[in-house]
Amino acid sequence: MGIKKYSLLAGVLSASLLLATACSSDSTSGNKKSGEKDGKVVVDLFNGKVEIADQLKSLTDEYTKEHPDVTFNIETVGGGADGAAALKAKFASNKAPDIFGNGGYQEAQTWKDKFEDLSDQPWVKDAYESALLPMTIDGKIYGQPVNMEGYGFAYNKKLFAKAGITELPKTYSELESASKKLKAAGITPFSVGYAEWWVLANHGLNVPFAYQQADDENFIKGLNEGTNKIEGNKYFNDYFKLVDLTIKYGNKNPLTTDYNTEVTQFANGETAMIQQGNWIQPMLDKLTPGMEVGFIPLALTDDTAQADKLMVDVPTNWVVHNKAPEADKKAAKDFLNWMVTSEEGKTALVKEFKYIPAFKTIEAKAEDIGPLGADLQKYSQEGKTYSWQFMKYPDGAGQEFGASLQAYVGGQKSKAETEKALDATWAKLKK
């Protein structure tokens, strides 16, 4: 099967979305004409999360009821479209949005000359300190954390029970055993959407990076300095075993199965597990209300203390374009503050968006954020989490990693060849 570079489902994570093809800092400034129209301030908002398009529209409508002089022009790019390219094109054509998303860390460095300094905003004091780290540059805060997100294998509790799985798998061997039981019961164990490069290259490959960084916090630094490599590394070898497991016990045609298809398969009970995060909760609620789901880890080893963890971090941050008209900037900042401080905003974020808050002042109950969010909170409270290392990839590396891993899934590259390709990509793109 020929491998092609599949476009990103924009907005599963803005971090995934923008890190891959963020425009360089010397691109056009993206100035736009004043957003005022008919006496109203028009705030252009670029949303990279297709899952929350309706909820975001409702929330801005609520805000404009209280602020009739402001209106919003929301553009949501998702469903397989390349959101990073769309955002870059807007800046290149002087139609830059007033509010857009950024994943932080390396991506923030790439885009920092476009950001308004938000250090003086009222909401800053309410955010968890760790949630501010991705967008903190030289002591200044340039983005509002949208929420906390996490992922692992979401699983269908009813199908697990049907297959006689009474103990949740927490290690690689236990996951393999559970897969065999599911298959023996006539159930397809995994929903595999490897048409999306980020599933493999960002979320999947993050797992060995996280294991390795936990062992040696200077591993990524060593990659940048040329003293470390991926090829032959135990945890990366283990990751290929996990990919092999999902293919062996997954749906047919994983390389042509996209995000919407894999989530729909899972929601319809056609598969028992899916490598995704709590961001799929609103889609599950829509497709199969009341679905009984939870999380198990993406286990690479049989060391429970090491393997029984979920990947949790701030996925994206709202930023304000520093060259937007002053009236637009003022309204944009006010909206972002209102969203996380007003009762209407706080309620919507947990009950409608199903978000795990990045703010100490927003309470989230299990019945509000759904069972996937509740499991993430439980793992977080127990300290059983890894952070997202893929945000530290060199600019553009994610998509190249994805193409190499898709070639492996398609049988066109061996494990060794793929690992060499990953190292070559890092060496080529590192700063």
C-alpha atoms as one frame of an Amber mdcrd trajectory, in Angstrom:
protein
   0.000   0.000   0.000   1.411   3.388  -0.979   2.081   5.731   1.884   1.054
   9.327   1.641   1.220  12.060   4.210  -2.245  12.242   5.659  -3.569  15.584
   6.792  -4.134  16.268  10.447  -7.566  16.260  11.973  -7.111  19.788  13.125
  -7.752  20.283  16.709  -7.682  16.955  18.310  -4.988  18.939  19.932  -3.885
  22.316  18.919  -0.467  21.235  20.111  -0.490  18.452  17.558  -2.005  20.763
  15.027   0.340  23.707  15.084   3.617  22.084  16.082   3.853  20.304  12.797
   3.738  23.181  10.344   3.812  26.385  12.318   4.810  29.324  10.204   8.222
  30.789  10.723   8.690  33.942  12.711   9.725  35.912   9.662   6.423  35.433
   7.848   4.155  38.380   7.195   2.774  40.019  10.255  -0.786  39.099   9.459
  -2.182  42.564  10.068  -5.855  42.903   9.271  -8.157  45.836   8.922 -10.091
  46.994  11.944 -12.588  44.444  13.118 -15.249  47.078  13.718 -18.380  46.698
  11.628 -21.643  48.610  12.019 -20.437  49.979  15.335 -19.584  46.502  16.636
 -16.196  44.979  17.341 -15.768  41.765  15.349 -13.428  39.285  17.038 -12.007
  36.732  14.607 -11.432  33.424  16.401  -9.623  30.482  14.809 -10.697  27.228
  16.463  -8.657  24.095  15.824 -10.862  21.739  17.844 -13.695  20.408  15.738
 -15.142  18.586  18.765 -16.086  21.829  20.533 -17.311  23.874  17.555 -20.951
  23.953  18.705 -20.075  24.540  22.352 -17.747  27.424  21.473 -20.417  29.061
  19.312 -22.925  28.817  22.178 -20.421  30.285  24.628 -19.603  33.276  22.429
 -23.341  33.815  21.909 -23.741  33.945  25.690 -20.942  36.493  25.940 -22.400
  38.727  23.228 -25.731  38.821  25.072 -23.889  40.585  27.883 -21.663  42.540
  25.478 -23.887  43.549  22.530 -21.117  45.721  21.041 -19.026  42.601  20.341
 -19.627  39.874  17.791 -17.530  36.832  16.865 -16.437  35.422  13.549 -15.434
  31.819  14.367 -13.649  29.594  11.895 -13.287  25.955  12.888 -10.923  23.837
  10.833 -11.152  20.108  11.405 -12.539  16.855  10.122  -9.338  15.984   8.281
  -8.447  19.488   7.086  -4.956  20.775   7.789  -5.519  23.446  10.420  -1.871
  24.437  10.654  -1.716  25.243   6.959  -5.008  27.136   7.191  -3.733  29.278
  10.047  -0.432  29.928   8.306  -2.313  30.969   5.166  -4.362  33.474   7.158
  -1.238  35.184   8.428   0.314  35.144   4.960  -2.771  36.825   3.447  -3.117
  39.522   6.145  -6.251  37.909   7.577  -4.767  36.835  10.894  -7.311  35.927
  13.591  -7.484  37.906  16.825  -7.613  34.719  18.931  -6.050  31.392  17.989
  -4.461  28.375  19.637  -0.859  27.452  20.363   0.568  24.332  21.969   3.425
  25.995  23.814   7.058  25.005  24.370   8.749  24.680  20.957   5.653  25.895
  19.143   5.467  28.995  21.338   9.064  29.828  20.478   8.229  29.554  16.781
   5.236  31.897  17.011   6.255  34.197  19.874   6.541  37.347  17.759   2.784
  37.077  17.067   1.719  36.940  20.735   0.269  39.651  22.954   1.753  39.609
  26.467  -1.034  38.367  28.792   0.975  38.450  32.031  -1.213  41.203  33.507
  -4.530  39.421  32.918  -6.756  38.723  35.971  -7.030  34.987  35.284  -3.276
  34.375  35.609  -3.396  34.141  39.413  -6.100  31.452  39.219  -4.256  29.066
  36.883  -2.292  26.083  38.120   1.380  27.048  37.946   2.255  23.983  35.888
  -0.456  24.905  33.384   1.291  28.207  32.646   4.686  26.669  31.850   4.128
  25.874  28.137   3.460  29.544  27.319   5.944  31.197  29.678   8.847  32.790
  27.811  11.447  34.927  29.607   9.134  35.234  32.601   6.167  36.490  30.563
   2.909  34.622  29.966   1.668  34.610  26.398  -1.235  32.169  26.452  -4.247
  31.111  28.491  -4.286  27.342  29.131  -7.471  25.960  27.621  -7.724  22.895
  29.847  -5.934  19.763  30.976  -6.217  16.787  28.665  -4.949  13.286  28.715
  -5.017  10.067  26.810  -4.412   6.360  26.925  -6.543   3.526  25.639 -10.194
   4.391  26.196 -12.035   1.109  26.704 -15.638  -0.106  26.537 -16.547  -1.547
  29.941 -19.391  -3.696  28.619 -17.219  -5.353  25.980 -14.475  -6.006  28.518
 -17.037  -7.662  30.796 -18.409  -9.684  27.860 -14.897 -11.008  27.182 -14.478
 -11.970  30.850 -11.809  -9.358  31.606 -12.183  -8.730  35.329  -8.791  -7.125
  36.029  -7.906  -4.079  33.960  -4.611  -4.478  32.059  -1.865  -2.250  33.454
   1.187  -3.775  31.730   2.066  -4.788  28.167   1.617  -8.506  28.818  -1.754
  -7.909  30.481  -2.833  -5.773  27.495  -1.818  -8.550  25.111  -3.753 -11.087
  27.202  -6.852  -8.859  27.232  -6.604  -8.487  23.429  -6.583 -12.269  23.019
  -9.647 -12.623  25.275 -11.544  -9.971  23.332 -10.740 -11.607  20.000 -11.763
 -15.017  21.339 -15.112 -13.496  22.301 -15.619 -12.243  18.732 -14.792  -8.632
  19.586 -12.283  -6.506  17.642  -9.931  -5.273  20.383  -8.592  -2.007  18.888
  -9.956   0.829  16.816  -6.883   1.952  14.876  -6.828   5.242  12.963  -3.299
   5.440  11.609  -4.406   7.561   8.672  -3.834  10.380  11.154  -0.079  10.900
  11.514  -0.385  12.464  14.971  -1.926   9.304  16.453   1.364   7.520  15.746
   3.916  10.307  15.826   2.736  12.614  18.586   0.512  10.690  20.983   1.964
   7.246  20.346   5.652   8.103  20.095   5.274  10.336  23.150   5.093   7.193
  25.299   8.694   6.001  24.787   9.872   9.612  24.993   8.068   9.957  28.340
   9.508   6.704  29.703  13.000   7.692  28.591  12.755  11.261  29.918  11.638
   9.831  33.284  14.832   7.737  33.312  17.027  10.535  31.972  15.671  14.082
  31.875  18.483  15.025  29.497  17.493  12.546  26.779  15.921  15.148  24.478
  18.789  17.529  25.205  21.117  14.736  24.117  19.181  14.305  20.855  19.635
  18.014  20.182  23.339  17.772  20.986  23.821  14.636  18.921  24.891  12.481
  21.871  21.695  10.395  22.130  19.695   8.514  19.544  16.375   6.734  19.156
  17.728   3.751  17.218  18.209   0.761  19.503  16.670   2.481  22.526  14.742
  -0.065  24.607  11.613   2.031  25.051  11.349   2.896  21.362  11.789  -0.783
  20.514   8.963  -1.490  22.961   6.761   1.100  21.240   6.997  -0.822  17.967
   5.776  -3.923  19.827   2.736  -1.934  20.976   2.037  -0.700  17.431   2.323
  -4.297  16.191  -0.164  -5.401  18.855  -2.752  -2.819  17.806  -2.409  -3.792
  14.154  -2.643  -7.531  14.882  -5.766  -7.071  17.001  -7.223  -3.999  15.300
  -9.663  -3.113  12.558  -8.810  -3.727   8.913  -7.083  -1.042   6.848  -5.580
   1.037   9.684  -3.787   3.345   7.248  -7.026   4.451   5.621  -8.986   4.702
   8.876  -9.242   8.340   9.920 -10.114   9.920  13.241 -13.857  10.227  12.706
 -14.079   6.634  11.506 -12.141   5.152  14.413 -14.129   7.126  16.999 -17.404
   6.123  15.343 -16.335   2.459  15.353 -15.574   2.670  19.055 -18.747   4.575
  19.903 -20.846   2.016  18.024 -19.355  -0.873  20.001 -17.517  -2.315  16.993
 -14.198  -2.163  18.869 -13.256  -2.400  22.545 -10.367   0.098  22.783  -9.154
   3.257  21.086  -5.948   5.250  21.508  -7.480   8.660  22.124  -8.113  11.101
  24.947 -10.901  12.648  26.950 -11.558  15.044  24.051 -13.664  12.303  22.442
 -16.165  12.410  25.334 -18.549  14.916  23.659 -18.533  12.798  20.484 -19.269
   9.637  22.459 -22.081  11.425  24.291 -23.570  12.441  20.966 -23.196   9.065
  19.230 -23.867   6.740  22.187 -25.283   8.596  25.213 -24.401   6.965  28.525
 -21.645   4.792  27.087 -19.658   3.140  29.879 -16.019   3.917  29.235 -12.759
   4.400  31.097  -9.008   4.601  30.560  -6.209   2.068  30.696  -2.555   2.958
  30.000  -0.543   2.689  26.796   1.711   0.159  28.500   5.123  -0.548  26.960
   6.629  -2.728  29.692   5.654  -5.164  32.440   6.816  -2.851  35.224   3.493
  -1.714  36.705   4.937   1.359  38.406   6.330   2.478  35.075   3.540   1.351
  32.767   0.372   2.217  34.705   0.290   5.920  33.824  -1.698   8.168  31.494
  -0.350  11.024  29.375  -1.686  14.314  30.805  -0.818  17.933  30.001  -2.123
  21.278  28.714  -2.992  20.563  25.060  -3.343  24.101  23.803  -3.530  27.712
  24.860  -5.573  30.652  23.634  -3.367  33.468  22.407  -4.155  37.016  21.235
  -2.514  38.409  18.107  -0.364  41.350  19.122  -0.902  43.222  15.839  -4.683
  42.996  15.898  -6.624  46.304  16.121  -6.690  47.662  19.665 -10.486  47.292
  19.947 -10.203  43.641  18.898  -7.420  42.965  21.397  -9.386  44.552  24.209
 -12.503  42.492  23.417 -10.460  39.310  22.937  -8.777  39.680  26.327 -12.080
  40.456  28.020 -13.723  37.380  26.491 -10.886  35.082  27.567 -11.089  36.436
  31.116 -14.899  36.135  31.156 -14.679  32.535  29.920 -12.728  31.372  32.984
 -14.093  33.700  35.689 -17.826  34.110  34.988 -20.263  31.504  36.273 -21.617
  31.057  32.737 -18.156  30.435  31.330 -16.968  28.138  34.107 -20.160  26.064
  33.961 -19.951  25.706  30.179 -16.305  24.614  30.254 -16.996  21.636  32.501
 -20.586  20.735  31.582 -20.650  21.446  27.852 -17.006  21.237  26.793 -16.326
  18.399  29.272 -13.001  20.046  30.103 -10.730  19.236  33.015  -9.980  22.747
  34.261  -6.515  24.292  34.248  -7.730  26.731  36.917  -7.981  26.304  40.678
 -11.176  28.352  40.700 -13.137  25.990  38.421 -14.612  22.864  39.976 -15.207
  19.798  37.838 -17.414  16.937  39.027 -17.288  13.479  37.491 -20.875  13.783
  36.268 -19.934  16.989  34.435 -16.724  16.014  32.654 -17.732  12.429  31.919
 -16.146   9.085  32.801 -13.015   9.643  30.699 -12.308  12.956  32.411 -13.020
  11.392  35.797 -10.455   8.643  35.148  -7.891  11.263  34.117  -8.509  13.195
  37.309  -8.104   9.999  39.336  -4.785   9.157  37.691  -3.610  12.752  38.118
  -4.547  12.831  41.796  -2.630   9.576  42.310   0.429  11.036  40.563   0.266
   8.410  37.817   0.888  10.622  34.796   3.509  11.430  32.193   3.757  14.818
  30.486   3.623  15.454  26.753   7.110  15.354  25.301   5.950  15.709  21.696
   5.577  19.437  22.275   9.382  19.499  22.459   9.934  17.995  19.004  11.830
  20.175  16.528   9.473  22.276  14.413   8.037  20.096  11.631   9.324  16.787
  13.041   5.911  15.383  13.958   4.657  14.977  10.400   7.939  13.474   9.221
   7.849  11.044  12.137   4.293  10.205  11.131   5.222   9.468   7.523   8.038
   7.152   8.669   5.776   5.319  11.113   3.029   4.996   8.505   5.636   3.423
   6.192   6.404   0.937   8.980   2.712   0.119   9.450   2.425  -0.384   5.687
   5.361  -2.798   5.672   7.588  -0.492   3.619  10.148   0.131   6.356  11.576
  -2.199   8.986  11.770  -1.199  12.637  15.480  -0.465  12.322  14.957   1.594
   9.159  12.157   3.526  10.819  14.220   4.293  13.904  17.080   5.485  11.671
  14.578   7.725   9.850  13.350   9.183  13.156  16.926  10.006  14.172  17.621
  11.530  10.757  14.551  13.748  11.032  15.568  14.981  14.464  19.144  15.678
  13.324  17.895  17.578  10.268  15.318  19.757  12.038  16.884  20.402  15.447
  17.829  23.993  16.236
